[in-house]
Amino acid sequence: MLAEFDLIRRYFMSSQEASTASNGVTLGCGDDATLLLPQAGQQLVVSVDTSVVDVHFPREASAFAVGHRALAVALSDLAAMGATSRWCLMALTLDQRQFANDEATHAWLADYARGFHALCQQHATTLVGGDVTSGELSIGVTVMGELPVGEALTRSGAQAGDLIAVTGALGGGAGGLALWQQGERDLAHPLLSRYLLPQPRLAAGLALRGLATAALDISDGLLADLAHIRDASHVGAVIALDALPLADELESSLGREAALKAALSGGDDYELLVTLGADDVAEAQQRLVPLGLSLTVIGHCCEALGVTASGQSELSRYVSGYAGWQHFSGEAP
Amino acid sequence: MLAEFDLIRRYFMSSQEASTASNGVTLGCGDDATLLLPQAGQQLVVSVDTSVVDVHFPREASAFAVGHRALAVALSDLAAMGATSRWCLMALTLDQRQFANDEATHAWLADYARGFHALCQQHATTLVGGDVTSGELSIGVTVMGELPVGEALTRSGAQAGDLIAVTGALGGGAGGLALWQQGERDLAHPLLSRYLLPQPRLAAGLALRGLATAALDISDGLLADLAHIRDASHVGAVIALDALPLADELESSLGREAALKAALSGGDDYELLVTLGADDVAEAQQRLVPLGLSLTVIGHCCEALGVTASGQSELSRYVSGYAGWQHFSGEAP
């Protein structure tokens, strides 16, 4: 095993040094812990996500994608709170037996670090701590952001009558996984890119502060994540299947029904799911225009704690029978 | 696999609820991220540590010890900065195939959570985030503490002439591992306890603020960790072998020479290694008395960037030939 300190230093510290001074980092990597200076009047927003090989990403995924994706899924949680990302810590567990020699290890690490750092830079996030250990390939990323006190987007503010909307398009994560399993390897393919290089919607979360009554990121799938809003806000949902914005090439790749199922329950989309008052939709959409991001109304919140779908009858049954939801039949309340 | 949310909720959230309100936690586990309110005028101190089965702890270690130890090694980094611990995040990767059935999984998790929480409570640390994934057993712990601005103990302040001291006793980590490998399983054995249930020296770190010129925790072994002080402070070290405080039962278990080697390079002791002016030693020792903890002077810093040992000649050669140190011969400068 290469010495831990060498690894950290070579691939993760040097490129960060330039940015540390300007981002509240009093003492960066290299001591027992890092010293940070939060801004006065701000709340800290923290979350951790682990990405495990063969569970969250395929073993053959490019190291660049592995680095990007591990950070992206963690940043997505900050986006869902409306937070600004500032710092992250990265715990890499690396199975050196998977590499033929030290050179191969170095090449993998360099590519991994490029993917991780590029996304750090895109979101002004400084890597302030790390750990490299030996074992099955896995990456734990802790993200730390900031928010003015009282402005967080939580899961608990949705009310019956609020509209339900999503940023961007759905089903791309599951669609990309399906393509990967069929042998597609071109990261430029829009679905594969959605699966392996998801874009955390930090700018959208920030833009929706003060408008969204509840928010989360779609990681488990629309229906599963709607259930989290239900549990926290005590509202049900009515979804219009025909309104679901499908990822590019999803329908042509999988067919209409599989595409809709991917959008409903596929997960790994990392779009924001928000609820908001009907009067605020136009303003919210306007705020996302400069980001090149759509905000599509896909349904509304209701009092009955179930989910129902209007649209094709077979898929409506799929929705109302979805695990995690109590069966909820009848007309939309 | 048990549902992730059930796991987190059942074993990690409920026992935390009581303590969250009183510890700056505005919004606890259960949303996309946690909201924390740092104290004004304080720096944040953050670090991450990963513990992997068969690398950092034996597969057969009790779940209680695994939970305790994963947190302890992370908290030890805060101790080394002189920080007060406040919050932690815990990413557990669990291989459910290792359990015969769900009942066995539950039993393991309950025991693990007891070990983790007991140490949380001991150090007033609130678990504010978690992630549970499936894979080879591994725990990533991010710890967050606070420090008044400018009061951190770093690795870079040691000067030639400073004395070198350690809290408690050395060699217990390596001695416990040796006993474990010989089949000893009684956690009440002082060496096994040092190995599997290390105590992070947070109170000692706090007490040594303003006195220690440099500090770190001994995780890699005395000689390896002295090299970190050397690299950050640009000083060498002279160590008196006869002065090394050995863990209880270490010498009787391993013999004198192996005991000294365990103390020099065994690692996993999680004691604090500090440098301080000769005039401050008595005051520092006095401050640790209420903690029931000794502070033993084991040598001094010198200008030549090597390490030398006074004492048995064979072990002196072992010290000066230790990897990570340039060969440094001759009399103590």
XYZ file of C-alpha atoms in Angstrom:
666
model
C 0.000 0.000 0.000
C 1.293 3.412 -0.850
C 1.732 5.508 2.247
C -1.516 7.195 3.186
C 0.046 10.599 3.562
C 1.690 10.416 0.174
C -1.605 9.557 -1.451
C -3.513 12.340 0.233
C -0.819 14.856 -0.443
C -0.202 13.958 -4.045
C -3.749 13.791 -5.299
C -5.892 15.807 -2.993
C -4.026 18.536 -1.201
C -1.871 20.342 -3.704
C -4.636 21.437 -6.019
C -6.647 22.656 -3.061
C -4.033 24.914 -1.558
C -4.854 27.841 -3.779
C -8.480 27.906 -2.767
C -8.222 27.304 0.969
C -7.200 30.774 2.089
C -10.266 32.323 0.478
C -12.819 29.957 1.905
C -12.693 30.241 5.687
C -10.048 27.555 6.080
C -7.685 28.599 8.884
C -5.696 25.371 8.886
C -6.035 22.926 6.003
C -5.262 19.243 5.538
C -2.093 17.912 7.154
C -2.729 18.358 10.876
C -4.905 16.126 13.049
C -7.984 18.090 12.038
C -8.904 21.114 9.955
C -9.870 24.521 11.344
C -12.727 26.341 9.666
C -14.300 29.715 10.308
C -18.049 29.690 9.655
C -19.700 32.966 8.736
C -21.556 34.774 11.493
C -25.332 34.468 11.287
C -25.183 31.316 9.188
C -26.300 27.836 10.066
C -24.107 24.929 9.166
C -25.697 22.324 6.924
C -24.045 18.892 7.047
C -24.637 15.509 5.463
C -22.733 12.314 4.713
C -23.115 9.836 1.848
C -21.260 6.632 1.145
C -20.786 5.219 -2.352
C -19.851 1.542 -2.489
C -18.586 -0.311 -5.545
C -21.161 -2.663 -7.113
C -23.874 -1.084 -4.960
C -23.867 2.570 -5.982
C -21.636 2.481 -9.033
C -20.315 -0.296 -11.299
C -16.817 -1.636 -10.719
C -15.877 -0.779 -14.305
C -16.982 2.847 -14.099
C -14.225 5.292 -14.945
C -12.327 6.639 -11.948
C -13.297 10.163 -13.060
C -16.985 9.231 -12.837
C -16.502 7.514 -9.462
C -14.909 10.654 -8.007
C -17.509 12.968 -9.532
C -20.453 10.845 -8.516
C -19.396 10.263 -4.904
C -19.247 14.019 -4.345
C -22.317 14.794 -6.466
C -24.695 12.612 -4.472
C -23.500 14.224 -1.240
C -23.763 17.774 -2.607
C -27.269 16.952 -3.793
C -28.345 16.825 -0.136
C -27.101 20.376 0.390
C -28.962 21.437 -2.750
C -32.156 19.981 -1.318
C -31.784 22.239 1.742
C -31.172 25.364 -0.340
C -27.673 25.589 1.131
C -24.488 27.001 -0.319
C -21.760 24.371 -0.328
C -18.454 25.346 1.302
C -16.397 22.360 2.451
C -16.158 18.608 2.140
C -14.236 15.698 3.663
C -13.489 12.582 1.652
C -12.784 9.117 3.079
C -11.521 6.825 0.334
C -11.230 3.096 0.879
C -9.191 1.601 -1.916
C -8.553 -2.020 -2.801
C -5.071 -1.905 -4.215
C -5.326 -5.554 -5.233
C -7.542 -4.431 -8.089
C -4.557 -2.732 -9.698
C -1.770 -4.492 -11.577
C 0.932 -2.239 -10.127
C 1.610 1.102 -8.435
C 1.470 2.839 -11.779
C -2.074 1.620 -12.340
C -3.002 2.779 -8.831
C -1.567 6.220 -9.530
C -3.396 6.478 -12.836
C -6.701 5.533 -11.204
C -6.182 8.008 -8.352
C -5.230 10.839 -10.673
C -8.387 10.293 -12.744
C -10.521 9.949 -9.605
C -9.091 13.151 -8.168
C -9.773 15.014 -11.435
C -13.439 14.012 -11.260
C -13.713 14.940 -7.597
C -11.889 18.259 -7.912
C -13.668 19.419 -11.042
C -16.971 19.213 -9.194
C -15.432 20.851 -6.105
C -14.403 23.792 -8.238
C -17.739 23.999 -10.013
C -19.446 24.446 -6.641
C -16.745 26.446 -4.792
C -16.276 23.588 -2.359
C -12.941 23.094 -0.603
C -11.743 19.622 0.366
C -10.706 20.108 3.996
C -10.150 16.592 5.271
C -9.459 13.120 4.054
C -8.638 9.614 4.997
C -7.299 6.837 2.764
C -7.655 3.263 3.930
C -7.328 -0.177 2.451
C -10.385 -2.330 1.720
C -13.258 -2.800 -0.717
C -13.601 0.314 -2.900
C -15.869 2.811 -1.173
C -16.039 6.581 -0.766
C -17.617 8.432 2.122
C -18.152 12.124 1.521
C -19.167 14.564 4.237
C -20.385 17.892 2.867
C -20.711 21.112 4.819
C -22.626 24.126 3.624
C -24.149 27.277 5.018
C -27.562 28.890 5.121
C -28.922 32.054 6.736
C -30.803 31.040 9.888
C -34.406 30.138 9.134
C -34.082 29.856 5.354
C -33.572 26.106 4.978
C -35.822 24.113 2.660
C -37.007 21.157 4.725
C -39.288 18.222 4.015
C -41.930 19.243 6.489
C -43.556 22.399 5.111
C -45.803 21.006 2.362
C -49.548 21.657 2.709
C -52.589 20.237 0.993
C -53.181 22.316 -2.114
C -49.487 23.008 -2.764
C -48.319 22.053 -6.217
C -45.575 19.458 -6.674
C -42.787 20.213 -9.120
C -39.436 18.779 -10.182
C -36.349 20.353 -11.685
C -34.973 18.989 -14.942
C -36.023 15.533 -16.055
C -36.652 12.170 -14.410
C -35.720 8.568 -15.138
C -32.242 9.296 -16.431
C -30.513 7.537 -13.530
C -32.378 4.273 -14.017
C -32.267 4.615 -17.787
C -28.509 5.074 -17.699
C -28.086 2.046 -15.465
C -30.158 -0.043 -17.885
C -27.997 1.106 -20.793
C -24.814 0.385 -18.814
C -26.055 -3.121 -18.164
C -26.587 -3.491 -21.899
C -22.945 -2.627 -22.507
C -23.119 1.090 -23.315
C -19.945 2.829 -22.069
C -20.013 6.258 -23.730
C -20.275 8.874 -20.971
C -21.394 11.366 -23.604
C -24.658 9.440 -23.978
C -27.250 11.629 -22.228
C -28.646 8.769 -20.125
C -25.288 7.352 -19.124
C -24.186 10.829 -18.193
C -27.290 11.243 -16.006
C -26.470 7.988 -14.235
C -22.714 8.339 -13.723
C -22.209 12.104 -13.773
C -25.273 13.537 -11.999
C -25.335 17.298 -11.471
C -26.254 18.417 -7.957
C -28.852 21.191 -8.212
C -27.227 23.610 -5.783
C -28.021 26.740 -7.776
C -31.654 25.668 -8.108
C -31.963 25.005 -4.376
C -30.594 28.451 -3.670
C -32.972 30.031 -6.186
C -36.000 28.289 -4.673
C -35.331 29.555 -1.132
C -38.327 31.514 0.075
C -40.642 29.925 -2.508
C -40.575 26.160 -1.972
C -42.617 24.997 1.029
C -40.783 21.639 1.083
C -37.898 20.141 -0.866
C -35.727 17.078 -1.190
C -33.533 15.508 -3.823
C -34.758 12.506 -5.779
C -32.299 9.772 -4.924
C -34.589 6.865 -4.049
C -37.106 7.534 -6.822
C -40.037 9.941 -7.113
C -42.551 7.733 -5.272
C -40.181 6.810 -2.451
C -39.109 10.410 -2.019
C -42.699 11.666 -2.111
C -43.248 9.292 0.821
C -40.578 11.205 2.754
C -42.455 14.458 2.137
C -45.651 12.695 3.226
C -44.064 11.451 6.454
C -42.583 14.832 7.333
C -45.425 17.089 6.121
C -48.436 14.774 6.612
C -49.792 15.269 3.117
C -50.621 12.907 0.274
C -49.984 13.419 -3.413
C -51.747 13.259 -6.732
C -49.390 12.842 -9.675
C -50.207 13.399 -13.356
C -48.303 10.697 -15.226
C -48.508 12.594 -18.486
C -46.837 15.581 -16.873
C -43.678 13.759 -15.781
C -40.667 15.286 -17.588
C -38.736 12.345 -18.985
C -34.978 12.400 -19.511
C -33.729 12.799 -23.072
C -33.733 9.542 -25.034
C -35.365 7.686 -22.141
C -38.586 6.845 -23.965
C -36.819 5.963 -27.202
C -34.403 3.713 -25.316
C -36.784 1.893 -22.981
C -40.288 2.387 -24.378
C -43.056 4.472 -22.812
C -44.047 2.242 -19.904
C -40.527 1.409 -18.723
C -39.604 5.070 -19.117
C -42.461 6.120 -16.845
C -41.559 3.472 -14.299
C -37.955 4.685 -14.353
C -39.230 8.205 -13.678
C -41.529 7.034 -10.889
C -39.300 4.661 -9.000
C -35.903 4.363 -10.649
C -34.021 6.711 -8.358
C -30.537 8.205 -8.797
C -31.899 11.251 -10.599
C -30.679 13.871 -8.103
C -33.233 16.402 -9.304
C -35.046 18.513 -6.722
C -38.623 17.667 -5.803
C -40.353 20.708 -4.357
C -43.790 21.757 -3.227
C -44.923 25.340 -3.568
C -48.014 27.505 -3.648
C -49.747 27.780 -7.025
C -49.090 31.529 -7.048
C -45.354 31.014 -6.770
C -44.822 28.630 -9.679
C -44.231 31.249 -12.351
C -41.716 33.103 -10.177
C -39.919 29.846 -9.345
C -39.716 28.884 -13.014
C -38.426 32.345 -13.850
C -35.638 32.021 -11.316
C -34.422 28.777 -12.904
C -34.278 30.169 -16.441
C -30.767 31.613 -16.016
C -29.674 28.155 -14.838
C -30.973 26.550 -18.019
C -33.157 24.365 -15.846
C -36.860 23.655 -16.159
C -39.300 23.352 -13.265
C -42.245 21.126 -14.170
C -45.450 20.868 -12.164
C -46.284 17.169 -11.885
C -49.133 17.138 -9.378
C -50.415 18.536 -6.136
C -50.521 17.742 -2.427
C -53.747 16.486 -0.875
C -54.955 15.651 2.605
C -55.348 11.882 2.225
C -52.012 10.261 3.029
C -51.729 8.237 -0.167
C -50.479 8.716 -3.661
C -52.554 8.411 -6.774
C -51.751 8.956 -10.417
C -53.857 10.210 -13.231
C -52.978 8.787 -16.638
C -52.639 5.273 -17.960
C -54.683 2.922 -15.792
C -52.050 0.183 -15.523
C -49.415 2.610 -14.327
C -51.943 4.196 -11.982
C -52.232 0.801 -10.304
C -48.422 0.557 -10.225
C -48.334 3.887 -8.404
C -51.030 3.125 -5.872
C -49.542 -0.304 -5.170
C -46.028 1.052 -4.727
C -44.263 -0.183 -1.603
C -43.954 2.517 0.983
C -47.394 3.872 0.208
C -50.630 2.785 1.767
C -53.051 1.724 -0.884
C -55.040 4.775 -1.783
C -57.824 4.367 -4.305
C -60.609 6.514 -5.643
C -60.688 9.852 -7.349
C -58.210 12.538 -6.611
C -59.521 14.326 -3.534
C -31.416 -5.606 3.435
C -33.407 -3.870 6.117
C -34.595 -0.488 4.921
C -31.932 2.136 5.518
C -34.301 4.534 7.181
C -35.567 1.923 9.595
C -32.028 1.077 10.620
C -30.990 4.659 11.163
C -34.135 5.488 13.029
C -34.229 2.448 15.241
C -30.656 2.394 16.438
C -29.298 5.845 16.050
C -31.910 8.543 16.163
C -34.230 7.871 19.061
C -31.593 7.937 21.777
C -30.228 11.171 20.354
C -33.423 13.156 20.362
C -33.168 14.162 23.989
C -29.747 15.705 23.543
C -30.166 17.487 20.224
C -32.064 20.549 21.410
C -29.345 21.428 23.874
C -26.431 21.152 21.517
C -26.943 23.657 18.721
C -28.876 21.249 16.517
C -31.654 23.182 14.775
C -32.794 20.297 12.615
C -31.630 16.761 13.403
C -31.447 13.525 11.436
C -34.317 12.766 9.076
C -34.122 15.547 6.492
C -31.667 15.734 3.594
C -29.091 17.337 5.856
C -28.747 18.549 9.427
C -28.759 22.175 10.519
C -26.294 23.212 13.194
C -25.653 26.517 14.904
C -21.963 27.006 15.726
C -21.087 29.296 18.623
C -19.982 32.795 17.718
C -16.225 33.354 18.013
C -15.434 29.671 17.706
C -13.586 27.875 14.976
C -14.915 24.603 13.690
C -12.557 21.660 13.977
C -13.332 18.762 11.630
C -11.797 15.397 10.831
C -12.806 12.080 9.284
C -11.597 8.554 10.044
C -12.548 5.262 8.458
C -12.364 1.924 10.292
C -12.364 -1.150 8.052
C -12.866 -4.736 9.191
C -9.674 -6.829 9.181
C -7.630 -3.656 8.706
C -8.439 -1.543 11.759
C -10.302 -4.046 13.906
C -10.707 -7.843 13.866
C -13.811 -9.327 12.275
C -14.632 -11.133 15.542
C -14.450 -8.014 17.696
C -17.654 -7.373 19.628
C -20.070 -4.968 17.956
C -19.871 -2.779 21.073
C -16.106 -2.442 20.638
C -16.457 -1.763 16.894
C -18.882 1.092 17.579
C -16.798 2.524 20.398
C -13.522 2.269 18.542
C -14.720 3.804 15.264
C -15.817 6.923 17.141
C -12.850 6.948 19.544
C -10.191 7.110 16.829
C -12.021 10.022 15.192
C -12.511 11.904 18.481
C -8.828 11.411 19.198
C -8.060 13.824 16.347
C -10.170 16.517 18.014
C -8.362 15.831 21.293
C -5.046 16.396 19.548
C -6.207 19.886 18.504
C -7.385 20.789 22.010
C -10.947 21.014 20.690
C -14.244 20.397 22.422
C -16.238 17.762 20.581
C -19.797 18.693 19.618
C -21.157 16.673 16.711
C -20.458 13.601 14.619
C -21.735 11.905 11.466
C -21.549 8.149 11.051
C -21.510 6.259 7.748
C -21.942 2.541 8.382
C -21.362 0.018 5.625
C -22.742 -3.320 6.723
C -22.389 -6.727 5.140
C -25.666 -8.351 6.014
C -24.454 -11.661 4.590
C -22.336 -12.046 7.710
C -25.498 -12.488 9.757
C -27.611 -15.642 9.909
C -30.882 -13.697 9.919
C -32.498 -10.328 10.599
C -32.496 -11.047 14.302
C -28.738 -11.446 14.303
C -28.404 -8.198 12.350
C -30.559 -6.397 14.892
C -28.577 -7.795 17.789
C -25.293 -6.700 16.217
C -26.638 -3.211 15.455
C -28.042 -2.749 18.939
C -24.686 -3.671 20.486
C -22.820 -1.482 18.000
C -25.105 1.463 18.738
C -24.605 1.005 22.489
C -20.840 1.242 22.058
C -21.098 4.262 19.777
C -23.644 6.115 21.920
C -21.932 5.489 25.235
C -18.852 7.269 23.937
C -21.012 10.033 22.394
C -22.529 10.676 25.791
C -19.205 10.537 27.576
C -17.954 13.371 25.365
C -21.210 15.348 24.922
C -21.176 14.594 21.218
C -24.424 14.495 19.262
C -24.822 12.209 16.262
C -26.250 14.559 13.625
C -26.054 12.568 10.423
C -25.768 9.061 9.181
C -25.801 6.810 6.204
C -26.235 3.040 6.122
C -25.117 1.152 3.049
C -24.472 -2.413 2.063
C -20.942 -3.748 1.570
C -17.830 -4.896 3.420
C -18.077 -3.827 7.083
C -16.635 -0.345 7.460
C -17.413 2.771 9.477
C -16.598 6.316 8.485
C -16.915 8.858 11.277
C -16.748 12.601 10.750
C -16.267 14.559 13.965
C -16.902 18.248 14.446
C -15.696 20.228 17.404
C -15.092 23.825 18.388
C -12.187 25.933 19.595
C -11.785 29.617 20.406
C -10.004 31.266 17.468
C -6.224 30.998 17.819
C -6.141 28.373 20.564
C -5.698 25.206 18.510
C -2.846 22.833 19.291
C -1.158 22.173 15.960
C 1.824 20.102 14.885
C 3.913 23.036 13.826
C 4.824 24.932 16.984
C 7.571 22.743 18.469
C 10.995 24.359 18.924
C 14.440 22.973 19.651
C 14.759 22.780 23.430
C 11.080 21.980 24.044
C 10.480 18.867 26.070
C 8.497 15.962 24.584
C 5.816 14.338 26.731
C 3.045 11.800 26.379
C -0.200 11.305 28.255
C -0.916 7.944 29.860
C 1.036 4.927 28.681
C 2.327 3.566 25.378
C 2.361 0.209 23.655
C -1.072 -0.912 24.818
C -2.552 -0.857 21.337
C 0.080 -3.140 19.848
C 0.224 -5.247 23.006
C -3.538 -5.778 22.902
C -3.411 -6.752 19.246
C -0.693 -9.313 20.027
C -2.814 -10.775 22.825
C -5.860 -10.862 20.556
C -3.870 -12.788 17.976
C -2.947 -15.239 20.729
C -6.642 -15.836 21.422
C -7.303 -13.520 24.369
C -10.894 -12.219 24.190
C -11.547 -10.660 27.602
C -12.145 -6.936 27.068
C -11.451 -6.405 30.773
C -7.794 -7.302 30.143
C -5.968 -3.959 30.356
C -4.108 -4.443 27.075
C -7.090 -5.716 25.125
C -9.072 -2.810 26.447
C -6.373 -0.391 25.256
C -6.516 -1.934 21.792
C -10.271 -2.277 21.275
C -11.684 0.400 23.590
C -9.222 3.298 23.339
C -10.115 6.468 25.257
C -9.790 9.688 23.278
C -7.933 12.245 25.419
C -10.302 15.166 24.867
C -10.131 16.488 28.411
C -6.335 16.344 28.326
C -6.189 18.221 25.020
C -8.414 20.915 26.466
C -6.285 21.124 29.631
C -3.072 21.492 27.621
C -4.309 24.449 25.578
C -2.013 27.393 26.115
C 0.851 25.177 27.332
C 1.646 22.672 24.594
C 3.645 24.139 21.712
C 2.681 21.215 19.447
C 0.430 18.195 19.792
C -0.899 15.170 17.961
C -2.412 11.844 18.881
C -0.327 8.678 18.670
C -2.104 6.553 16.100
C 0.738 5.470 13.825
C 3.252 4.884 16.625
C 5.524 7.228 18.579
C 8.323 7.320 16.006
C 6.021 7.780 13.020
C 4.065 10.484 14.799
C 7.229 12.253 15.951
C 8.097 12.404 12.255
C 4.886 14.379 11.676
C 5.965 16.900 14.322
C 9.385 17.018 12.672
C 7.881 17.690 9.242
C 5.543 20.405 10.505
C 7.846 22.037 13.096
C 11.270 21.337 11.537
C 12.766 19.888 14.694
C 14.372 16.562 15.551
C 13.951 14.512 18.684
C 15.979 12.788 21.358
C 14.065 10.094 23.189
C 15.039 8.438 26.486
C 14.018 4.805 26.119
C 14.030 4.248 29.863
C 11.544 7.077 30.294
C 8.836 5.622 28.036
C 5.719 4.931 30.128
C 4.673 1.382 29.242
C 1.075 0.181 29.369
C 0.076 -2.022 32.309
C 1.046 -5.659 31.818
C 2.822 -4.866 28.552
C 6.296 -5.835 29.744
C 5.089 -8.921 31.591
C 3.141 -10.043 28.520
C 5.691 -9.372 25.774
C 9.067 -9.015 27.488
C 11.112 -5.797 27.778
C 12.362 -5.442 24.216
C 9.061 -6.204 22.454
C 7.321 -3.933 24.944
C 9.620 -1.037 24.069
C 9.184 -1.684 20.353
C 5.410 -1.680 20.838
C 5.723 1.683 22.588
C 7.997 3.080 19.875
C 6.261 1.932 16.748
C 3.185 -0.132 17.565
C 0.586 2.570 17.067
C -3.096 2.556 18.014
C -2.382 4.078 21.436
C -4.411 7.282 20.980
C -2.449 9.053 23.685
C -1.430 12.660 23.127
C 2.148 13.473 22.191
C 2.953 17.067 23.082
C 5.912 19.380 23.128
C 6.174 22.133 25.713
C 8.660 24.465 27.365
C 10.549 23.009 30.333
C 9.010 25.644 32.609
C 5.491 24.514 31.752
C 5.801 20.811 32.504
C 4.815 20.959 36.168
C 1.750 23.083 35.387
C 0.728 20.718 32.583
C 1.098 17.688 34.843
C -0.923 19.439 37.537
C -3.765 20.082 35.087
C -4.007 16.391 34.230
C -4.176 15.221 37.861
C -7.959 15.697 38.107
C -8.276 13.581 34.951
C -6.357 10.728 36.576
C -3.900 10.966 33.714
C -0.121 11.142 33.846
C 2.061 13.293 31.590
C 5.519 11.792 31.199
C 8.514 13.611 29.747
C 10.196 11.211 27.318
C 12.732 13.441 25.583
C 13.359 16.799 24.001
C 13.324 18.500 20.623
C 16.619 19.303 18.924
C 17.680 21.097 15.779
C 19.022 18.152 13.797
C 16.132 16.621 11.861
C 16.614 13.070 13.103
C 15.603 10.969 16.041
C 17.953 9.355 18.474
C 17.379 7.309 21.581
C 19.346 7.025 24.759
C 19.141 3.648 26.487
C 19.777 0.105 25.314
C 22.127 0.172 22.345
C 20.240 -2.364 20.217
C 16.989 -0.424 20.543
C 18.827 2.816 19.899
C 19.820 1.374 16.538
C 16.189 0.334 15.980
C 15.126 3.921 16.592
C 17.713 5.561 14.376
C 17.043 3.044 11.606
C 13.274 3.487 11.771
C 11.626 4.045 8.414
C 10.435 7.581 8.011
C 13.505 8.973 9.733
C 16.754 9.870 8.105
C 19.575 8.028 9.729
C 20.845 10.250 12.482
C 23.870 9.086 14.399
C 26.114 10.531 17.024
C 25.545 11.974 20.439
C 22.399 13.743 21.333
C 22.886 17.354 20.192
